[in-house]
Amino acid sequence: MAKKLIIVPGMGNKSAEEFKVEVSDAFKNAFNLYQKYYGMSAEDFVEIIPFEYNDIFDQDREKMSNQAQPIVDRLDTLDSLDNGSESLTKKAIEEISKIEAGINDDDFFKTHWLDVFFYRFTILGEMVRIKLSNLIDKSILDLGGNAQRLHILGHSLGTSVLHDTLAKQYSDQFQTSKVKKLSVNTHKLGSLHLIANTSRVLESFIKVNLSTVKPGRRGCVHKYLEYRHIFDPITWPRAFNPSDNGNWISSDSWNIFKRYKLQRLTSVTNEHGNVHDINHYILNPLVHRELFSDVFGIKLTEDEKNEGYENYYSKTFGKVADDLDESLSKLKSFNIENIKGLFKSIKALKDFVEGAGGDFL
Amino acid sequence: MRIYLMISYCIVFFFLMSGISKADENTPVSQKISKPQVELNKFCKIKVDILNPKHFKDAYLEAIEIRENFCNPLNAESRNAQKYVINFYKHLNEVISLEDIDRIQKSEINELDKGPGLTAFNYDFSEDKTRMNIVYVDISRDSISKCEQKAKSISSTMECSDLMDEFNGIFEIVFGPVAIRDVIDHYLYTTNLGQEWDDFIELSKPQTIWERYVNGRIFSNKNSDDGFLPPPEKQLIFLHPGLAFENIGAAIDGDEVKESFSLDIIGVNWWKRDKWYAPSGISLTAIYSDRADIDDLGYGFSLHFKSKFFIGVSRHGSENGVFASFDLIELFKGKLKIKESYKAFF
C-alpha cells in the first residue's frame, strides 16, 4: 500500500500547489546529489498532499479591506471634527479605516506578519486546525486505517499549526466521550518532520512539552524529527528543547531507539543567506536522509552517504555563513524569547537576505 | 419628533419579538453530514494488497479471511475485529519466543482495557541490534537471535527486519478494520465542524483587526483540551467604522439627508440569523456628519441585520436623527439615485 506525506507550509501567500512544487523541486535537488537516484522525484515514492490555510486569512483580509475602502475614500470630510470627543472619534475612524483598507496590500508585513497574527490571536486559528485535522482523517481513511503510512512535514508557522492540530486531534487516554479523539496507539502516525519549529514560541492552549505530539508509546507519532539551522534566527525564540529525563519520552525512546532526533544544521548553500527557506533545509543531507529513510523507505549505503555529502559540500558558501553570523550577532543582545522576538528575528533575516540581493518569501 | 419615536418603537418591537438574546435554534444553517456507512463501504472497497509472503503464508490467508468477514454486511459479529488482532500475534511463533508473544498480547489487552486502544504494529532495533521492541514491548535477546536465524534460513540476504516488514504488511490487513471506525467518526465530526466554520466565514459580520483580536481572546478562554470547537454564536462589536445615510429633519433645507460616518463603539452580533427582518445585532453608535446649526457628532444605537446592514436612531445635541447603512441603501438603488432612494425609503 502506498504512503502519503502531508506538507504544511509556513508564512506567506503561496498556494497549495505552489508549495507542493517547491517541496518536490527541493527533493529533486536532493536526489540529484546521488548518482543512483539522479533525476528521481519524491512522487516516485510517496503521494505528496499539500495543506493550504492562508486562503482563509486572505479571504478575511479582503473582506476587511473592501469594507474599509469606501470610508477611506471619504475621510477628508472628517476635517471639521476638531475638539474633544469629536476629534477622538475622527481619529478612531481615520486610523482604523486606513489600517483596514491597507490590510490587503501585498507587502511582506501584510502577507507574513498577518498570517502569524491571524493564526495565533484570532478565532480563525481554530478553523485552520479543523481543516488540517479533516485532511489527516481523510488521508488515514484513504490508507485503509493504517495511519503509520502517513507522514507529515511542517515548515515554520506550519509547525505550530501542525502541533496544535495534532494536540487536539489525539488522546493518550481511554476515552468515553461521545466524539472520540484519535488514539495515540491505534492511529499513530509514521513520522513527523518539523523544519524550523516555531511551535513553542506560538504555543497557546497547551504547552508543547505536555501535549501528545511526541514520539513513542504515549505520542501520536512513532518518530519525531526536528531540523534547526544554527543561523536561522526564526528558530531562536523559545526553541523547543526537551530533555532526556523520562518526563517527555522514555529513556529507551530517546537513547536506545532514537525515536526523537534534533538535527542541527550549520552549512549555508543559499548565496543570499536565506537559511530559513525550505529548499535550503531539504538540500542538506542531515535533513533529506531522514526523510529518505523514514518516508521514502530508502536506505543509503555508506558510500552513497559519502557521495551525497561531497556533492552537497561543494555547494556551500563559507563567506555567506560568516557574514550572516555576524549580521545576526546584534539580535543576540535583545530578549527575543517571545512573539515580538520572533518578528525581530524574521526582520533581521529578511534584511540580510534582501541586502544580499535575494528574495525573502 | 413623532416619526422618530415611532421608528424607535418599531425597532425595539422587532428586537424584542425576534428574541435577539438567543440565536435561531430551529433553523440549522449547515447541512449535517452523517454517513458512517458510506465511509465504511469506501473502506471495504479499498483493494487488499496481494502479497507473496516468504514466510507468513498462513497468516496472510487468515488476514484475508478476517477482512472479508468484516466487510460482509451480513456478518455483524465479526465487525468486532479487536479480538482477531490480539490473537493474530500468534503467527510470530516461529520468529520470536512464545513468552515474548504472550507479553505482547498481555500488553495489548491492557492498552485496550485501560489505555487508548490497540497499537498499530511497529518494531525498532537499537543501533547495535542488541535491543528490540515490538509495539513498545522489549523482546528478549533469544528472540532477536531466533528471528535473525529464521530470516537467514529463508535467504542469505534476508534479515529479521525484513521478516518484521512482511508481518507488518499482513498485520495491516487485519488492523485496518480495528482502526477505521474511530477515524470515520472523527472525519465526519471534522467535516461537519468545517462546514459550520465555512458558514461563519460566509455569514458573520466582517471585523476589524482589533475586533478579531478581542474576539480571539474571548474565544481562547474557551479553548480547552476537549477537542475542536465550533464557531462562536456571537461576535463582540468594538470600534467598528461604517458609512451611513442620516436624516435629521430639523436641519436646514437641503441638509436633512447626508452621508455620515458611523462608529459602533460597543455591541454584539449573532451571526446565525436566517430571517432577513430579524435583527442580528445591536450596538451603541457614534455618528458624524457636517451640517450647519446641528452638532456634527451624535450618539445613538443601531440594529444590525444579516450581520451586514444597520439602521438606527441618533441624538445630535437636542435634535434627533435616523440613519441606515450605506450598503442597505445600495440595495434600494435600482433606477433611482442614492439620495432619492433613501428619501423614498423614509
PDB file of C-alpha atoms in Angstrom, chain A residues 1-2 56 59-60 63-64 67 70-72 74-81 85-86 88-89 92-93 95-97 99-100 103 113-114 117-118 120-124 126-127 129-131 133-138 140-146 148-149 164-169 171-175 178-188 204-206 215-219 221-223 252-253 256-259, chain B residues 39 43 46-47 49 67 107-108 111-127 131-133 135-138 168-169 172-173 175-180 182-187 189-191 193-195 197-198 200-210 212-213 215-217 219 223-230 232 239-243 259 261-263 286 288 290 295-297 299 326:
ATOM      1  CA  MET A   1       0.000   0.000   0.000  1.00  0.00           C
ATOM      2  CA  ALA A   2       1.211   3.485  -0.833  1.00  0.00           C
ATOM      3  CA  ILE A  56      -8.692  31.522   4.837  1.00  0.00           C
ATOM      4  CA  GLN A  59     -10.413  35.837   2.318  1.00  0.00           C
ATOM      5  CA  ASP A  60     -10.732  37.621   5.635  1.00  0.00           C
ATOM      6  CA  LYS A  63     -13.397  41.344   3.423  1.00  0.00           C
ATOM      7  CA  MET A  64     -11.855  43.781   5.895  1.00  0.00           C
ATOM      8  CA  GLN A  67     -15.379  47.244   3.889  1.00  0.00           C
ATOM      9  CA  PRO A  70     -15.253  53.399   0.901  1.00  0.00           C
ATOM     10  CA  ILE A  71     -14.662  55.036   4.283  1.00  0.00           C
ATOM     11  CA  VAL A  72     -11.065  55.903   3.486  1.00  0.00           C
ATOM     12  CA  ARG A  74     -14.304  59.944   2.152  1.00  0.00           C
ATOM     13  CA  LEU A  75     -12.012  60.733   5.062  1.00  0.00           C
ATOM     14  CA  ASP A  76     -11.253  64.344   4.080  1.00  0.00           C
ATOM     15  CA  THR A  77     -14.810  65.255   5.034  1.00  0.00           C
ATOM     16  CA  LEU A  78     -13.949  64.485   8.642  1.00  0.00           C
ATOM     17  CA  ASP A  79     -11.740  67.570   8.934  1.00  0.00           C
ATOM     18  CA  SER A  80     -14.344  69.668  10.671  1.00  0.00           C
ATOM     19  CA  LEU A  81     -14.185  67.425  13.742  1.00  0.00           C
ATOM     20  CA  SER A  85     -14.681  63.645  21.767  1.00  0.00           C
ATOM     21  CA  GLU A  86     -15.211  64.763  18.179  1.00  0.00           C
ATOM     22  CA  LEU A  88     -11.171  61.334  19.208  1.00  0.00           C
ATOM     23  CA  THR A  89     -13.959  59.823  17.141  1.00  0.00           C
ATOM     24  CA  ALA A  92     -10.592  56.404  15.570  1.00  0.00           C
ATOM     25  CA  ILE A  93     -12.487  56.334  12.285  1.00  0.00           C
ATOM     26  CA  GLU A  95      -6.851  55.273  11.776  1.00  0.00           C
ATOM     27  CA  ILE A  96      -8.976  52.160  11.889  1.00  0.00           C
ATOM     28  CA  SER A  97     -10.197  52.613   8.353  1.00  0.00           C
ATOM     29  CA  ILE A  99      -5.354  50.186   8.551  1.00  0.00           C
ATOM     30  CA  GLU A 100      -8.262  48.042   7.414  1.00  0.00           C
ATOM     31  CA  ILE A 103      -4.713  45.230   5.091  1.00  0.00           C
ATOM     32  CA  TRP A 113       3.097  39.010   9.934  1.00  0.00           C
ATOM     33  CA  LEU A 114      -0.659  38.920   9.467  1.00  0.00           C
ATOM     34  CA  PHE A 117      -1.444  37.240  13.867  1.00  0.00           C
ATOM     35  CA  PHE A 118      -4.488  35.624  12.318  1.00  0.00           C
ATOM     36  CA  ARG A 120      -2.279  32.846  16.844  1.00  0.00           C
ATOM     37  CA  PHE A 121      -4.605  35.624  18.020  1.00  0.00           C
ATOM     38  CA  THR A 122      -7.921  35.243  16.188  1.00  0.00           C
ATOM     39  CA  ILE A 123     -10.598  32.578  16.066  1.00  0.00           C
ATOM     40  CA  LEU A 124      -9.547  31.732  12.526  1.00  0.00           C
ATOM     41  CA  GLU A 126      -9.377  27.036  15.151  1.00  0.00           C
ATOM     42  CA  MET A 127     -10.793  26.849  11.644  1.00  0.00           C
ATOM     43  CA  ARG A 129      -6.782  23.359  12.794  1.00  0.00           C
ATOM     44  CA  ILE A 130     -10.105  21.740  11.953  1.00  0.00           C
ATOM     45  CA  LYS A 131      -9.334  21.814   8.223  1.00  0.00           C
ATOM     46  CA  SER A 133      -7.416  17.586  11.077  1.00  0.00           C
ATOM     47  CA  ASN A 134     -10.001  16.777   8.411  1.00  0.00           C
ATOM     48  CA  LEU A 135      -7.237  16.321   5.853  1.00  0.00           C
ATOM     49  CA  ILE A 136      -5.341  13.997   8.209  1.00  0.00           C
ATOM     50  CA  ASP A 137      -8.526  11.991   8.884  1.00  0.00           C
ATOM     51  CA  LYS A 138      -9.226  11.666   5.157  1.00  0.00           C
ATOM     52  CA  ILE A 140      -5.834   7.865   7.101  1.00  0.00           C
ATOM     53  CA  LEU A 141      -9.153   6.686   5.641  1.00  0.00           C
ATOM     54  CA  ASP A 142      -7.579   6.510   2.184  1.00  0.00           C
ATOM     55  CA  LEU A 143      -4.778   4.401   3.698  1.00  0.00           C
ATOM     56  CA  GLY A 144      -7.335   1.886   4.944  1.00  0.00           C
ATOM     57  CA  GLY A 145      -6.983   2.977   8.566  1.00  0.00           C
ATOM     58  CA  ASN A 146      -3.223   2.371   8.651  1.00  0.00           C
ATOM     59  CA  GLN A 148       1.609   4.647  10.151  1.00  0.00           C
ATOM     60  CA  ARG A 149       1.772   5.016   6.401  1.00  0.00           C
ATOM     61  CA  ASP A 164      -1.716  22.435  17.731  1.00  0.00           C
ATOM     62  CA  THR A 165      -3.869  20.353  15.386  1.00  0.00           C
ATOM     63  CA  LEU A 166      -2.372  17.030  16.464  1.00  0.00           C
ATOM     64  CA  ALA A 167      -2.580  18.047  20.144  1.00  0.00           C
ATOM     65  CA  LYS A 168      -6.332  18.478  19.759  1.00  0.00           C
ATOM     66  CA  GLN A 169      -6.824  15.505  17.478  1.00  0.00           C
ATOM     67  CA  SER A 171      -5.630  11.377  23.046  1.00  0.00           C
ATOM     68  CA  ASP A 172      -3.398   9.105  25.109  1.00  0.00           C
ATOM     69  CA  GLN A 173      -6.233   8.154  27.468  1.00  0.00           C
ATOM     70  CA  PHE A 174      -9.031   5.617  27.485  1.00  0.00           C
ATOM     71  CA  GLN A 175     -11.950   7.606  26.083  1.00  0.00           C
ATOM     72  CA  LYS A 178     -19.270  10.829  22.542  1.00  0.00           C
ATOM     73  CA  VAL A 179     -16.834  12.111  19.954  1.00  0.00           C
ATOM     74  CA  LYS A 180     -13.590  10.313  20.460  1.00  0.00           C
ATOM     75  CA  LYS A 181     -10.273  11.742  19.566  1.00  0.00           C
ATOM     76  CA  LEU A 182      -7.902   9.616  17.552  1.00  0.00           C
ATOM     77  CA  SER A 183      -5.858   7.193  19.625  1.00  0.00           C
ATOM     78  CA  VAL A 184      -2.082   7.614  20.000  1.00  0.00           C
ATOM     79  CA  ASN A 185      -1.881   3.810  19.811  1.00  0.00           C
ATOM     80  CA  THR A 186      -4.326   2.844  17.093  1.00  0.00           C
ATOM     81  CA  HIS A 187      -3.864   5.846  14.813  1.00  0.00           C
ATOM     82  CA  LYS A 188      -0.222   6.617  15.471  1.00  0.00           C
ATOM     83  CA  SER A 204      -1.397  28.806  23.239  1.00  0.00           C
ATOM     84  CA  PHE A 205      -3.882  26.320  24.684  1.00  0.00           C
ATOM     85  CA  ILE A 206      -1.308  23.689  25.629  1.00  0.00           C
ATOM     86  CA  PRO A 215       7.231  10.016  19.623  1.00  0.00           C
ATOM     87  CA  GLY A 216       6.913   6.624  21.196  1.00  0.00           C
ATOM     88  CA  ARG A 217       4.342   4.855  23.335  1.00  0.00           C
ATOM     89  CA  ARG A 218       2.227   7.806  24.507  1.00  0.00           C
ATOM     90  CA  GLY A 219       2.784  10.017  21.487  1.00  0.00           C
ATOM     91  CA  VAL A 221       3.808   9.659  16.082  1.00  0.00           C
ATOM     92  CA  HIS A 222       6.271   6.814  16.013  1.00  0.00           C
ATOM     93  CA  LYS A 223       9.228   9.077  15.162  1.00  0.00           C
ATOM     94  CA  ASP A 252      14.577   3.958  25.726  1.00  0.00           C
ATOM     95  CA  SER A 253      12.779   6.052  23.105  1.00  0.00           C
ATOM     96  CA  ILE A 256      18.184   3.308  22.547  1.00  0.00           C
ATOM     97  CA  PHE A 257      15.663   3.527  19.747  1.00  0.00           C
ATOM     98  CA  LYS A 258      16.270   7.178  18.698  1.00  0.00           C
ATOM     99  CA  ARG A 259      12.628   7.973  18.137  1.00  0.00           C
TER     100      ARG A 259
ATOM    101  CA  GLU B  39     -17.312   5.693   4.575  1.00  0.00           C
ATOM    102  CA  PHE B  43     -13.035   1.373   3.198  1.00  0.00           C
ATOM    103  CA  ILE B  46     -10.001  -0.489  -0.867  1.00  0.00           C
ATOM    104  CA  LYS B  47      -8.186  -3.392  -2.504  1.00  0.00           C
ATOM    105  CA  ASP B  49      -2.543  -5.751  -1.240  1.00  0.00           C
ATOM    106  CA  ARG B  67     -11.007  -8.798   6.364  1.00  0.00           C
ATOM    107  CA  SER B 107       0.363  -5.561  26.934  1.00  0.00           C
ATOM    108  CA  GLU B 108      -2.149  -5.031  24.170  1.00  0.00           C
ATOM    109  CA  GLU B 111      -3.887  -0.986  26.355  1.00  0.00           C
ATOM    110  CA  LEU B 112      -7.332  -1.997  25.080  1.00  0.00           C
ATOM    111  CA  ASP B 113      -8.947  -2.163  28.533  1.00  0.00           C
ATOM    112  CA  LYS B 114      -7.263   0.748  30.292  1.00  0.00           C
ATOM    113  CA  GLY B 115      -5.337   2.693  27.695  1.00  0.00           C
ATOM    114  CA  PRO B 116      -6.155   4.408  24.420  1.00  0.00           C
ATOM    115  CA  GLY B 117      -6.642   1.141  22.499  1.00  0.00           C
ATOM    116  CA  LEU B 118      -4.731  -1.411  20.458  1.00  0.00           C
ATOM    117  CA  THR B 119      -1.412  -0.404  18.946  1.00  0.00           C
ATOM    118  CA  ALA B 120      -0.635  -0.378  15.246  1.00  0.00           C
ATOM    119  CA  PHE B 121       2.219  -2.802  14.608  1.00  0.00           C
ATOM    120  CA  ASN B 122       5.673  -1.312  14.857  1.00  0.00           C
ATOM    121  CA  TYR B 123       9.145  -2.514  15.690  1.00  0.00           C
ATOM    122  CA  ASP B 124      12.502  -0.898  16.417  1.00  0.00           C
ATOM    123  CA  PHE B 125      16.060  -2.100  16.759  1.00  0.00           C
ATOM    124  CA  SER B 126      18.801  -0.346  18.668  1.00  0.00           C
ATOM    125  CA  GLU B 127      21.743   0.719  16.532  1.00  0.00           C
ATOM    126  CA  ARG B 131      17.752  -4.489  21.754  1.00  0.00           C
ATOM    127  CA  MET B 132      14.406  -4.807  20.003  1.00  0.00           C
ATOM    128  CA  ASN B 133      10.886  -3.511  20.664  1.00  0.00           C
ATOM    129  CA  VAL B 135       4.757  -2.470  19.878  1.00  0.00           C
ATOM    130  CA  TYR B 136       6.969  -0.928  22.581  1.00  0.00           C
ATOM    131  CA  VAL B 137       7.436  -4.267  24.370  1.00  0.00           C
ATOM    132  CA  ASP B 138      11.029  -5.325  24.920  1.00  0.00           C
ATOM    133  CA  ASN B 168       3.556  -5.685   9.198  1.00  0.00           C
ATOM    134  CA  GLY B 169       2.136  -5.717   5.658  1.00  0.00           C
ATOM    135  CA  GLU B 172      -2.299  -4.065   8.387  1.00  0.00           C
ATOM    136  CA  ILE B 173      -4.980  -6.121   6.605  1.00  0.00           C
ATOM    137  CA  PHE B 175      -5.655  -3.912  11.811  1.00  0.00           C
ATOM    138  CA  GLY B 176      -7.392  -1.606   9.325  1.00  0.00           C
ATOM    139  CA  PRO B 177     -10.886  -2.734  10.452  1.00  0.00           C
ATOM    140  CA  VAL B 178      -9.922  -2.019  14.077  1.00  0.00           C
ATOM    141  CA  ALA B 179      -8.708   1.477  13.319  1.00  0.00           C
ATOM    142  CA  ILE B 180     -11.252   2.552  10.759  1.00  0.00           C
ATOM    143  CA  ASP B 182     -12.982   5.867  15.035  1.00  0.00           C
ATOM    144  CA  VAL B 183     -11.365   7.524  12.026  1.00  0.00           C
ATOM    145  CA  ILE B 184     -14.702   7.583  10.202  1.00  0.00           C
ATOM    146  CA  ASP B 185     -16.392   9.151  13.232  1.00  0.00           C
ATOM    147  CA  HIS B 186     -13.663  11.748  13.570  1.00  0.00           C
ATOM    148  CA  TYR B 187     -13.677  12.519   9.854  1.00  0.00           C
ATOM    149  CA  TYR B 189     -17.050  15.250  13.017  1.00  0.00           C
ATOM    150  CA  THR B 190     -14.346  17.482  11.490  1.00  0.00           C
ATOM    151  CA  THR B 191     -16.247  17.669   8.177  1.00  0.00           C
ATOM    152  CA  LEU B 193     -17.359  21.368  12.069  1.00  0.00           C
ATOM    153  CA  GLY B 194     -15.530  22.583   8.984  1.00  0.00           C
ATOM    154  CA  GLN B 195     -18.888  23.309   7.331  1.00  0.00           C
ATOM    155  CA  TRP B 197     -16.848  27.374  10.172  1.00  0.00           C
ATOM    156  CA  ASP B 198     -17.325  27.910   6.438  1.00  0.00           C
ATOM    157  CA  PHE B 200     -19.292  31.514   9.860  1.00  0.00           C
ATOM    158  CA  ILE B 201     -16.790  32.971   7.386  1.00  0.00           C
ATOM    159  CA  GLU B 202     -19.559  33.484   4.836  1.00  0.00           C
ATOM    160  CA  LEU B 203     -22.262  34.898   7.092  1.00  0.00           C
ATOM    161  CA  SER B 204     -20.563  36.608  10.020  1.00  0.00           C
ATOM    162  CA  LYS B 205     -20.002  40.322  10.329  1.00  0.00           C
ATOM    163  CA  PRO B 206     -16.698  41.450   8.780  1.00  0.00           C
ATOM    164  CA  GLN B 207     -14.492  42.666  11.605  1.00  0.00           C
ATOM    165  CA  THR B 208     -11.560  44.995  12.084  1.00  0.00           C
ATOM    166  CA  ILE B 209      -8.228  43.771  13.278  1.00  0.00           C
ATOM    167  CA  TRP B 210      -8.983  44.940  16.859  1.00  0.00           C
ATOM    168  CA  ARG B 212     -10.562  39.998  15.603  1.00  0.00           C
ATOM    169  CA  TYR B 213      -8.079  40.257  18.459  1.00  0.00           C
ATOM    170  CA  ASN B 215     -12.951  38.131  19.962  1.00  0.00           C
ATOM    171  CA  GLY B 216      -9.941  35.855  19.691  1.00  0.00           C
ATOM    172  CA  ARG B 217      -9.070  36.455  23.356  1.00  0.00           C
ATOM    173  CA  PHE B 219     -12.636  32.512  22.282  1.00  0.00           C
ATOM    174  CA  ASN B 223     -10.136  26.737  24.139  1.00  0.00           C
ATOM    175  CA  SER B 224      -9.848  23.716  26.397  1.00  0.00           C
ATOM    176  CA  ASP B 225      -8.265  20.394  25.528  1.00  0.00           C
ATOM    177  CA  ASP B 226     -11.652  18.799  24.869  1.00  0.00           C
ATOM    178  CA  GLY B 227     -11.065  18.855  21.151  1.00  0.00           C
ATOM    179  CA  PHE B 228     -12.079  21.143  18.341  1.00  0.00           C
ATOM    180  CA  LEU B 229     -14.616  23.903  18.877  1.00  0.00           C
ATOM    181  CA  PRO B 230     -17.448  25.194  16.691  1.00  0.00           C
ATOM    182  CA  PRO B 232     -18.832  31.238  18.474  1.00  0.00           C
ATOM    183  CA  LEU B 239     -14.899  50.384  17.480  1.00  0.00           C
ATOM    184  CA  HIS B 240     -16.296  49.375  14.125  1.00  0.00           C
ATOM    185  CA  PRO B 241     -16.400  52.163  11.498  1.00  0.00           C
ATOM    186  CA  GLY B 242     -19.064  52.377   8.853  1.00  0.00           C
ATOM    187  CA  LEU B 243     -20.788  54.576   6.326  1.00  0.00           C
ATOM    188  CA  GLU B 259     -23.643  60.812   4.058  1.00  0.00           C
ATOM    189  CA  PHE B 261     -19.537  58.219   9.239  1.00  0.00           C
ATOM    190  CA  SER B 262     -20.564  55.827  11.956  1.00  0.00           C
ATOM    191  CA  LEU B 263     -18.534  54.193  14.672  1.00  0.00           C
ATOM    192  CA  ALA B 286     -21.434  57.467  17.346  1.00  0.00           C
ATOM    193  CA  TYR B 288     -20.877  62.136  12.377  1.00  0.00           C
ATOM    194  CA  ASP B 290     -21.223  68.031   8.855  1.00  0.00           C
ATOM    195  CA  ASP B 295     -23.998  69.248  16.287  1.00  0.00           C
ATOM    196  CA  ASP B 296     -21.733  67.273  13.964  1.00  0.00           C
ATOM    197  CA  LEU B 297     -21.404  64.351  16.350  1.00  0.00           C
ATOM    198  CA  TYR B 299     -24.867  59.251  19.622  1.00  0.00           C
ATOM    199  CA  PHE B 326     -24.684  52.802   3.042  1.00  0.00           C
TER     200      PHE B 326
END
